[in-house]
Short mmCIF file of N, CA and C in Angstrom, two decimals:
data_model
loop_
_atom_site.label_atom_id
_atom_site.label_comp_id
_atom_site.label_asym_id
_atom_site.label_seq_id
_atom_site.Cartn_x
_atom_site.Cartn_y
_atom_site.Cartn_z
N MET A 8 27.50 7.53 -0.72
CA MET A 8 26.37 7.30 -1.62
C MET A 8 25.43 6.22 -0.88
N ASN A 9 24.14 6.55 -0.95
CA ASN A 9 23.02 5.69 -0.35
C ASN A 9 23.21 4.31 -1.03
N GLU A 10 23.05 3.26 -0.19
CA GLU A 10 23.04 1.80 -0.68
C GLU A 10 22.10 1.53 -1.76
N LYS A 11 20.97 2.26 -1.75
CA LYS A 11 19.86 2.08 -2.66
C LYS A 11 20.02 2.81 -3.86
N GLU A 12 20.98 3.67 -4.12
CA GLU A 12 21.18 4.40 -5.35
C GLU A 12 22.09 3.66 -6.24
N TRP A 13 21.76 3.77 -7.47
CA TRP A 13 22.40 3.12 -8.69
C TRP A 13 23.67 3.75 -8.86
N ASP A 14 24.86 2.91 -9.02
CA ASP A 14 26.15 3.52 -9.34
C ASP A 14 26.48 3.02 -10.70
N PRO A 15 26.29 3.93 -11.79
CA PRO A 15 26.49 3.47 -13.17
C PRO A 15 28.00 2.94 -13.38
N LYS A 16 29.03 3.24 -12.57
CA LYS A 16 30.23 2.78 -12.80
C LYS A 16 30.36 1.29 -12.56
N GLN A 17 29.53 0.85 -11.56
CA GLN A 17 29.56 -0.56 -11.33
C GLN A 17 28.81 -1.33 -12.37
N ALA A 18 27.96 -0.64 -13.06
CA ALA A 18 27.07 -1.30 -13.99
C ALA A 18 27.73 -1.37 -15.39
N GLY A 19 28.95 -0.85 -15.56
CA GLY A 19 29.66 -0.73 -16.80
C GLY A 19 29.60 0.45 -17.64
N ALA A 20 29.32 1.58 -17.02
CA ALA A 20 29.34 2.83 -17.75
C ALA A 20 30.73 3.07 -18.33
N ASP A 21 31.69 2.76 -17.49
CA ASP A 21 33.22 3.00 -18.01
C ASP A 21 33.36 1.98 -19.29
N ALA A 22 32.65 0.98 -19.44
CA ALA A 22 32.94 -0.07 -20.50
C ALA A 22 32.21 0.43 -21.76
N GLY A 23 31.53 1.50 -21.71
CA GLY A 23 30.91 2.06 -22.94
C GLY A 23 29.57 1.57 -23.25
N LEU A 24 28.82 1.08 -22.17
CA LEU A 24 27.47 0.63 -22.31
C LEU A 24 26.56 1.92 -22.44
N ASP A 25 25.51 1.69 -23.08
CA ASP A 25 24.48 2.75 -23.55
C ASP A 25 23.91 3.32 -22.14
N THR A 26 23.98 4.64 -22.03
CA THR A 26 23.51 5.39 -20.85
C THR A 26 21.86 5.11 -20.69
N THR A 27 21.26 5.17 -21.90
CA THR A 27 19.78 4.87 -21.70
C THR A 27 19.37 3.52 -21.11
N LEU A 28 20.24 2.53 -21.47
CA LEU A 28 19.97 1.15 -20.99
C LEU A 28 20.34 1.15 -19.50
N LEU A 29 21.36 1.73 -19.03
CA LEU A 29 21.73 1.82 -17.69
C LEU A 29 20.70 2.54 -16.87
N SER A 30 20.14 3.57 -17.45
CA SER A 30 19.07 4.37 -16.85
C SER A 30 17.76 3.51 -16.69
N THR A 31 17.45 2.73 -17.68
CA THR A 31 16.29 1.94 -17.55
C THR A 31 16.52 0.82 -16.55
N LEU A 32 17.70 0.21 -16.61
CA LEU A 32 17.96 -0.84 -15.60
C LEU A 32 17.85 -0.19 -14.15
N SER A 33 18.50 0.92 -14.02
CA SER A 33 18.42 1.69 -12.71
C SER A 33 16.89 1.71 -12.20
N SER A 34 16.10 2.22 -13.16
CA SER A 34 14.58 2.48 -12.85
C SER A 34 13.97 1.22 -12.53
N GLU A 35 14.25 0.10 -13.24
CA GLU A 35 13.65 -1.15 -13.00
C GLU A 35 14.12 -1.77 -11.64
N ALA A 36 15.37 -1.59 -11.36
CA ALA A 36 15.94 -2.07 -10.04
C ALA A 36 15.19 -1.37 -8.91
N ALA A 37 15.03 0.06 -9.12
CA ALA A 37 14.44 0.72 -7.99
C ALA A 37 12.94 0.25 -7.78
N ASP A 38 12.18 0.10 -8.93
CA ASP A 38 10.85 -0.53 -8.82
C ASP A 38 10.68 -1.81 -8.19
N TRP A 39 11.81 -2.76 -8.46
CA TRP A 39 11.83 -4.05 -7.88
C TRP A 39 12.15 -3.86 -6.27
N ARG A 40 12.84 -2.97 -5.90
CA ARG A 40 13.22 -2.81 -4.49
C ARG A 40 11.99 -2.25 -3.80
N THR A 41 11.23 -1.46 -4.43
CA THR A 41 9.96 -0.89 -3.82
C THR A 41 8.93 -2.07 -3.66
N ILE A 42 8.80 -2.88 -4.71
CA ILE A 42 7.98 -4.16 -4.53
C ILE A 42 8.41 -4.89 -3.39
N GLN A 43 9.59 -5.21 -3.30
CA GLN A 43 10.03 -6.03 -2.12
C GLN A 43 9.96 -5.35 -0.74
N ASP A 44 10.12 -4.03 -0.72
CA ASP A 44 9.88 -3.26 0.46
C ASP A 44 8.45 -3.49 0.92
N GLY A 45 7.46 -3.36 -0.09
CA GLY A 45 6.03 -3.51 0.15
C GLY A 45 5.76 -4.88 0.57
N GLN A 46 6.36 -5.88 0.04
CA GLN A 46 5.94 -7.32 0.57
C GLN A 46 6.50 -7.37 2.06
N ARG A 47 7.65 -6.89 2.18
CA ARG A 47 8.21 -6.98 3.73
C ARG A 47 7.23 -6.30 4.65
N ILE A 48 6.72 -5.15 4.24
CA ILE A 48 5.73 -4.34 5.16
C ILE A 48 4.54 -5.30 5.33
N LEU A 49 3.95 -5.77 4.18
CA LEU A 49 2.80 -6.64 4.26
C LEU A 49 2.83 -7.88 5.20
N THR A 50 3.88 -8.56 5.06
CA THR A 50 4.17 -9.72 5.91
C THR A 50 4.70 -9.56 7.26
N THR A 51 5.52 -8.41 7.50
CA THR A 51 6.08 -8.37 8.79
C THR A 51 5.43 -7.23 9.73
N THR A 52 4.93 -6.28 9.23
CA THR A 52 4.44 -5.11 9.97
C THR A 52 3.11 -4.51 9.41
N PRO A 53 2.04 -5.42 9.33
CA PRO A 53 0.79 -5.07 8.71
C PRO A 53 0.04 -4.18 9.60
N SER A 54 0.39 -3.95 10.83
CA SER A 54 -0.37 -3.03 11.79
C SER A 54 -0.25 -1.58 11.19
N VAL A 55 0.72 -1.20 10.36
CA VAL A 55 0.80 0.24 10.02
C VAL A 55 0.01 0.49 8.76
N LEU A 56 -0.76 -0.57 8.21
CA LEU A 56 -1.28 -0.52 6.98
C LEU A 56 -2.83 0.01 6.90
N GLY A 57 -3.42 0.28 8.13
CA GLY A 57 -4.84 0.58 8.24
C GLY A 57 -5.08 1.72 7.29
N GLY A 58 -6.08 1.67 6.42
CA GLY A 58 -6.39 2.72 5.44
C GLY A 58 -5.70 2.77 4.31
N CYS A 59 -4.66 1.99 4.06
CA CYS A 59 -4.01 1.97 2.83
C CYS A 59 -4.68 1.12 1.75
N ARG A 60 -4.43 1.54 0.54
CA ARG A 60 -5.10 0.80 -0.64
C ARG A 60 -4.18 -0.19 -1.08
N ALA A 61 -4.74 -1.38 -1.58
CA ALA A 61 -3.97 -2.43 -2.04
C ALA A 61 -4.67 -3.09 -3.21
N GLN A 62 -3.82 -3.73 -4.02
CA GLN A 62 -4.24 -4.58 -5.16
C GLN A 62 -4.07 -5.91 -4.65
N VAL A 63 -5.07 -6.71 -4.83
CA VAL A 63 -5.05 -8.23 -4.20
C VAL A 63 -5.47 -9.26 -5.38
N TYR A 64 -4.71 -10.22 -5.44
CA TYR A 64 -4.88 -11.20 -6.46
C TYR A 64 -5.72 -12.33 -5.96
N ARG A 65 -6.78 -12.75 -6.47
CA ARG A 65 -7.76 -13.68 -5.99
C ARG A 65 -7.77 -14.78 -6.99
N SER A 66 -7.39 -16.07 -6.67
CA SER A 66 -7.24 -17.00 -7.63
C SER A 66 -8.66 -17.76 -7.95
N ALA A 67 -9.62 -17.61 -7.00
CA ALA A 67 -10.96 -18.05 -7.14
C ALA A 67 -11.91 -16.99 -7.56
N GLY A 68 -12.81 -17.31 -8.50
CA GLY A 68 -13.87 -16.30 -8.95
C GLY A 68 -13.33 -15.78 -10.30
N ALA A 69 -14.27 -14.84 -10.82
CA ALA A 69 -14.09 -14.36 -12.14
C ALA A 69 -13.02 -13.19 -12.00
N THR A 70 -13.00 -12.25 -10.94
CA THR A 70 -12.10 -11.30 -10.91
C THR A 70 -10.77 -11.70 -10.44
N GLN A 71 -9.67 -11.42 -11.27
CA GLN A 71 -8.54 -11.94 -10.75
C GLN A 71 -7.73 -10.97 -9.89
N TRP A 72 -7.67 -9.68 -10.25
CA TRP A 72 -7.13 -8.68 -9.42
C TRP A 72 -8.17 -7.81 -8.99
N TYR A 73 -8.29 -7.34 -7.76
CA TYR A 73 -9.23 -6.29 -7.28
C TYR A 73 -8.50 -5.23 -6.36
N THR A 74 -9.03 -4.16 -6.27
CA THR A 74 -8.41 -3.18 -5.40
C THR A 74 -9.29 -2.96 -4.27
N ALA A 75 -8.71 -2.67 -3.10
CA ALA A 75 -9.38 -2.70 -1.73
C ALA A 75 -8.58 -1.70 -0.89
N VAL A 76 -9.29 -1.49 0.29
CA VAL A 76 -8.70 -0.68 1.27
C VAL A 76 -8.60 -1.65 2.49
N ILE A 77 -7.42 -1.55 3.15
CA ILE A 77 -7.10 -2.37 4.28
C ILE A 77 -7.83 -1.73 5.54
N VAL A 78 -8.76 -2.47 6.03
CA VAL A 78 -9.47 -1.89 7.24
C VAL A 78 -9.20 -2.55 8.52
N GLY A 79 -8.47 -3.57 8.60
CA GLY A 79 -8.10 -4.18 9.90
C GLY A 79 -7.04 -5.25 9.70
N VAL A 80 -6.45 -5.59 10.88
CA VAL A 80 -5.34 -6.62 10.93
C VAL A 80 -5.68 -7.45 12.09
N ASN A 81 -5.42 -8.87 11.91
CA ASN A 81 -5.55 -9.76 12.92
C ASN A 81 -4.16 -10.08 13.38
N GLU A 82 -3.79 -9.58 14.53
CA GLU A 82 -2.42 -9.55 14.90
C GLU A 82 -1.95 -10.95 15.11
N HIS A 83 -2.77 -11.98 15.54
CA HIS A 83 -2.31 -13.45 15.75
C HIS A 83 -2.10 -14.03 14.45
N THR A 84 -2.84 -13.90 13.48
CA THR A 84 -2.62 -14.59 12.19
C THR A 84 -1.89 -13.72 11.05
N GLY A 85 -1.84 -12.49 11.26
CA GLY A 85 -1.34 -11.67 10.20
C GLY A 85 -2.20 -11.42 9.02
N GLU A 86 -3.51 -11.93 9.10
CA GLU A 86 -4.63 -11.70 7.98
C GLU A 86 -4.94 -10.26 8.10
N LEU A 87 -5.25 -9.72 6.79
CA LEU A 87 -5.66 -8.31 6.66
C LEU A 87 -7.11 -8.43 6.27
N THR A 88 -7.97 -7.55 6.80
CA THR A 88 -9.39 -7.51 6.61
C THR A 88 -9.36 -6.30 5.53
N VAL A 89 -9.79 -6.53 4.24
CA VAL A 89 -9.79 -5.60 3.27
C VAL A 89 -11.22 -5.39 2.76
N THR A 90 -11.56 -4.25 2.29
CA THR A 90 -12.82 -3.86 1.86
C THR A 90 -12.84 -3.70 0.23
N ASP A 91 -13.35 -4.60 -0.69
CA ASP A 91 -13.36 -4.62 -2.01
C ASP A 91 -13.80 -3.17 -2.58
N ASP A 92 -13.20 -2.54 -3.35
CA ASP A 92 -13.60 -1.18 -3.88
C ASP A 92 -14.92 -1.37 -4.78
N THR A 93 -15.04 -2.48 -5.48
CA THR A 93 -16.20 -2.54 -6.38
C THR A 93 -17.44 -2.83 -5.71
N VAL A 94 -17.45 -3.87 -4.77
CA VAL A 94 -18.72 -4.32 -4.10
C VAL A 94 -18.87 -4.00 -2.70
N LEU A 95 -17.76 -3.39 -2.14
CA LEU A 95 -17.74 -2.96 -0.77
C LEU A 95 -18.04 -4.18 0.24
N GLU A 96 -17.52 -5.32 -0.13
CA GLU A 96 -17.55 -6.40 0.61
C GLU A 96 -16.22 -6.58 1.42
N GLU A 97 -16.36 -7.08 2.62
CA GLU A 97 -14.94 -7.30 3.46
C GLU A 97 -14.57 -8.71 3.15
N HIS A 98 -13.22 -8.87 3.00
CA HIS A 98 -12.55 -10.17 2.79
C HIS A 98 -11.35 -10.22 3.75
N SER A 99 -11.16 -11.49 4.15
CA SER A 99 -9.83 -11.57 4.94
C SER A 99 -8.81 -12.29 3.95
N GLU A 100 -7.64 -11.71 3.87
CA GLU A 100 -6.59 -12.11 3.17
C GLU A 100 -5.26 -12.23 3.83
N ASP A 101 -4.47 -13.34 3.63
CA ASP A 101 -3.27 -13.46 4.32
C ASP A 101 -2.20 -13.10 3.19
N PRO A 102 -1.48 -11.95 3.56
CA PRO A 102 -0.48 -11.63 2.42
C PRO A 102 0.70 -12.52 2.31
N SER A 103 0.85 -13.43 3.14
CA SER A 103 2.01 -14.37 2.93
C SER A 103 1.51 -15.57 2.02
N LEU A 104 0.24 -15.65 1.81
CA LEU A 104 -0.37 -16.60 0.87
C LEU A 104 -0.96 -16.09 -0.45
N VAL A 105 -1.27 -14.86 -0.37
CA VAL A 105 -2.00 -14.25 -1.68
C VAL A 105 -1.13 -12.95 -2.10
N GLN A 106 -1.07 -12.79 -3.50
CA GLN A 106 -0.29 -11.78 -3.98
C GLN A 106 -1.04 -10.39 -3.56
N MET A 107 -0.25 -9.53 -3.11
CA MET A 107 -0.82 -8.21 -2.74
C MET A 107 0.16 -7.16 -3.03
N ARG A 108 -0.27 -5.93 -3.55
CA ARG A 108 0.62 -4.87 -3.74
C ARG A 108 0.03 -3.74 -3.18
N LEU A 109 0.86 -2.94 -2.41
CA LEU A 109 0.30 -1.61 -1.91
C LEU A 109 0.36 -0.60 -3.05
N LEU A 110 -0.78 0.26 -3.07
CA LEU A 110 -0.96 1.20 -4.13
C LEU A 110 -0.76 2.58 -3.58
N GLY A 111 -0.33 3.55 -4.42
CA GLY A 111 -0.22 4.82 -4.08
C GLY A 111 1.28 5.26 -4.14
N ASP A 112 1.51 6.45 -4.93
CA ASP A 112 2.90 6.94 -5.01
C ASP A 112 3.42 7.36 -3.61
N GLY A 113 4.69 6.87 -3.35
CA GLY A 113 5.32 7.14 -2.12
C GLY A 113 4.81 6.57 -0.74
N VAL A 114 3.78 5.68 -0.92
CA VAL A 114 3.25 5.11 0.19
C VAL A 114 4.24 4.03 0.91
N ILE A 115 4.83 3.26 0.14
CA ILE A 115 5.98 2.44 0.74
C ILE A 115 7.20 3.00 1.33
N GLU A 116 7.45 4.11 0.72
CA GLU A 116 8.73 5.01 1.08
C GLU A 116 8.29 5.59 2.44
N SER A 117 7.17 6.21 2.63
CA SER A 117 6.68 6.84 3.72
C SER A 117 6.55 5.89 4.89
N ILE A 118 6.06 4.73 4.72
CA ILE A 118 5.97 3.68 5.71
C ILE A 118 7.33 3.29 6.19
N MET A 119 8.33 3.13 5.25
CA MET A 119 9.69 2.84 5.65
C MET A 119 10.32 3.94 6.48
N LYS A 120 9.92 5.09 6.21
CA LYS A 120 10.42 6.21 6.96
C LYS A 120 9.76 6.33 8.35
N GLY A 121 8.68 5.60 8.57
CA GLY A 121 8.00 5.70 9.81
C GLY A 121 6.93 6.62 9.94
N GLU A 122 6.47 7.23 8.71
CA GLU A 122 5.47 8.24 8.68
C GLU A 122 4.14 7.47 8.71
N VAL A 123 3.02 8.04 9.34
CA VAL A 123 1.80 7.44 9.34
C VAL A 123 1.02 7.72 8.00
N VAL A 124 0.62 6.69 7.35
CA VAL A 124 -0.14 6.82 6.19
C VAL A 124 -1.46 5.95 6.18
N GLY A 125 -2.27 6.25 5.28
CA GLY A 125 -3.48 5.44 5.33
C GLY A 125 -4.54 6.29 4.44
N VAL A 126 -4.84 5.87 3.32
CA VAL A 126 -5.66 6.71 2.39
C VAL A 126 -7.06 5.92 2.26
N MET A 127 -8.09 6.58 2.67
CA MET A 127 -9.34 5.98 2.39
C MET A 127 -9.91 6.57 1.14
N PRO A 128 -10.30 5.91 0.22
CA PRO A 128 -10.51 6.53 -1.15
C PRO A 128 -11.72 7.31 -1.39
N ARG A 129 -12.82 6.92 -0.60
CA ARG A 129 -14.15 7.48 -0.74
C ARG A 129 -14.92 7.23 0.49
N ARG A 130 -15.97 8.11 0.71
CA ARG A 130 -16.93 7.93 1.84
C ARG A 130 -18.06 7.16 1.36
N SER A 131 -18.26 6.06 2.14
CA SER A 131 -19.30 5.24 1.78
C SER A 131 -20.21 5.13 3.20
N ARG A 132 -21.45 4.44 3.01
CA ARG A 132 -22.13 4.27 4.30
C ARG A 132 -21.47 3.40 5.31
N SER A 133 -20.80 2.37 4.79
CA SER A 133 -20.10 1.46 5.65
C SER A 133 -18.93 2.09 6.40
N ASN A 134 -18.20 2.93 5.50
CA ASN A 134 -17.00 3.66 6.15
C ASN A 134 -17.59 4.71 7.27
N LEU A 135 -18.63 5.35 7.00
CA LEU A 135 -19.17 6.32 7.91
C LEU A 135 -19.64 5.72 9.15
N GLN A 136 -20.32 4.47 8.93
CA GLN A 136 -20.79 3.66 10.10
C GLN A 136 -19.59 3.18 10.96
N ARG A 137 -18.59 2.79 10.31
CA ARG A 137 -17.27 2.32 10.97
C ARG A 137 -16.65 3.44 11.80
N LEU A 138 -16.66 4.73 11.17
CA LEU A 138 -16.28 5.85 11.87
C LEU A 138 -17.04 6.13 13.20
N SER A 139 -18.34 5.89 13.18
CA SER A 139 -19.21 6.19 14.37
C SER A 139 -18.92 5.16 15.47
N VAL A 140 -18.46 3.93 15.07
CA VAL A 140 -18.27 2.95 16.05
C VAL A 140 -16.88 3.14 16.77
N TYR A 141 -15.91 3.84 16.10
CA TYR A 141 -14.63 4.03 16.63
C TYR A 141 -14.50 5.55 17.02
N PRO A 142 -14.85 6.11 18.16
CA PRO A 142 -14.89 7.42 18.38
C PRO A 142 -13.42 7.87 18.54
N SER A 143 -12.48 7.15 18.71
CA SER A 143 -11.13 7.54 18.85
C SER A 143 -10.41 7.76 17.41
N VAL A 144 -11.06 7.66 16.35
CA VAL A 144 -10.58 7.81 15.13
C VAL A 144 -10.28 9.35 14.85
N ILE A 145 -9.14 9.57 14.16
CA ILE A 145 -8.78 10.97 13.90
C ILE A 145 -8.82 11.12 12.42
N LEU A 146 -9.43 12.08 11.95
CA LEU A 146 -9.46 12.27 10.45
C LEU A 146 -8.56 13.64 10.20
N VAL A 147 -7.74 13.37 9.26
CA VAL A 147 -6.95 14.46 8.74
C VAL A 147 -7.10 14.46 7.16
N PHE A 148 -7.40 15.58 6.59
CA PHE A 148 -7.68 15.62 5.13
C PHE A 148 -6.46 16.18 4.47
N MET A 149 -6.03 15.50 3.31
CA MET A 149 -4.95 15.82 2.53
C MET A 149 -5.13 15.58 1.08
N SER A 150 -4.16 15.95 0.34
CA SER A 150 -4.39 15.85 -1.19
C SER A 150 -4.30 14.36 -1.42
N ARG A 151 -5.04 13.78 -2.43
CA ARG A 151 -5.00 12.31 -2.74
C ARG A 151 -3.69 11.99 -3.36
N GLN A 152 -3.13 10.71 -2.94
CA GLN A 152 -1.88 10.29 -3.56
C GLN A 152 -2.37 9.29 -4.62
N VAL A 153 -3.55 8.87 -4.77
CA VAL A 153 -4.05 7.93 -5.78
C VAL A 153 -5.28 8.50 -6.47
N PRO A 154 -5.53 8.29 -7.76
CA PRO A 154 -6.58 8.93 -8.40
C PRO A 154 -7.85 8.12 -7.93
N ALA A 155 -8.98 9.03 -7.83
CA ALA A 155 -10.23 8.39 -7.54
C ALA A 155 -11.24 9.18 -8.28
N PRO A 156 -12.38 8.54 -8.71
CA PRO A 156 -13.27 9.18 -9.47
C PRO A 156 -14.16 10.22 -8.68
N ASP A 157 -14.33 10.01 -7.35
CA ASP A 157 -15.34 10.63 -6.51
C ASP A 157 -14.89 11.94 -6.09
N ASP A 158 -13.78 12.19 -5.54
CA ASP A 158 -13.33 13.45 -4.94
C ASP A 158 -11.89 13.63 -4.98
N ALA A 159 -11.41 14.81 -4.57
CA ALA A 159 -9.95 15.13 -4.62
C ALA A 159 -9.38 15.06 -3.20
N LEU A 160 -10.14 14.74 -2.28
CA LEU A 160 -9.63 14.65 -0.96
C LEU A 160 -9.72 13.07 -0.44
N ALA A 161 -8.77 12.89 0.53
CA ALA A 161 -8.79 11.48 1.18
C ALA A 161 -8.67 11.79 2.64
N ALA A 162 -9.15 10.86 3.47
CA ALA A 162 -9.00 10.85 4.85
C ALA A 162 -8.07 9.89 5.34
N ILE A 163 -7.11 10.42 6.19
CA ILE A 163 -6.25 9.46 6.89
C ILE A 163 -6.93 9.06 8.10
N ILE A 164 -6.99 7.80 8.32
CA ILE A 164 -7.64 7.30 9.54
C ILE A 164 -6.63 6.50 10.33
N LEU A 165 -6.62 6.95 11.58
CA LEU A 165 -5.68 6.37 12.51
C LEU A 165 -6.46 5.99 13.69
N ASN A 166 -6.51 4.77 14.03
CA ASN A 166 -7.17 4.35 15.20
C ASN A 166 -6.29 3.46 15.96
N PRO A 167 -5.64 4.02 16.92
CA PRO A 167 -4.61 3.31 17.78
C PRO A 167 -5.07 2.01 18.38
N HIS A 168 -6.36 1.91 18.82
CA HIS A 168 -6.84 0.80 19.31
C HIS A 168 -6.95 -0.47 18.45
N ARG A 169 -7.21 -0.11 17.22
CA ARG A 169 -7.50 -1.24 16.26
C ARG A 169 -6.21 -1.78 15.54
N PHE A 170 -5.33 -0.72 15.20
CA PHE A 170 -4.10 -1.22 14.40
C PHE A 170 -2.82 -1.19 15.18
N SER A 171 -2.80 -1.08 16.44
CA SER A 171 -1.46 -1.16 17.21
C SER A 171 -1.32 -2.57 17.84
#
């Protein structure tokens, strides 16, 4: 058995506990593990996050949580450069000091498996300008993992010079 799988016998299934309760606990434990894995990735290996979407908590200002795309990593400080989805402004955020969550079904699991991920949610002028600045960028189109109002495709952006 995989160490991350829930064993109902250890949780008291033999003692007559409700299987619905055990199933709920199993699901919540799996969600908690995924959040912890995401935090570990954000703080220890941020270089793999280029192009991923994140939810960021900002304590200052009117908007408490905002969604953004991770567009850069400062390897020396660990700070992430993120572009806010609503106003398309770049911010520097330190994931060890600010609450951040990676968004997208299966993104954390894919990163943990060593797969290259990075979903750009839509094309804007700033994204297109950024692509022209980095000619080594490779675009691969795939089905969207997170819903977006604009289109049904997303671009995976991999720039080995910027994120390695």
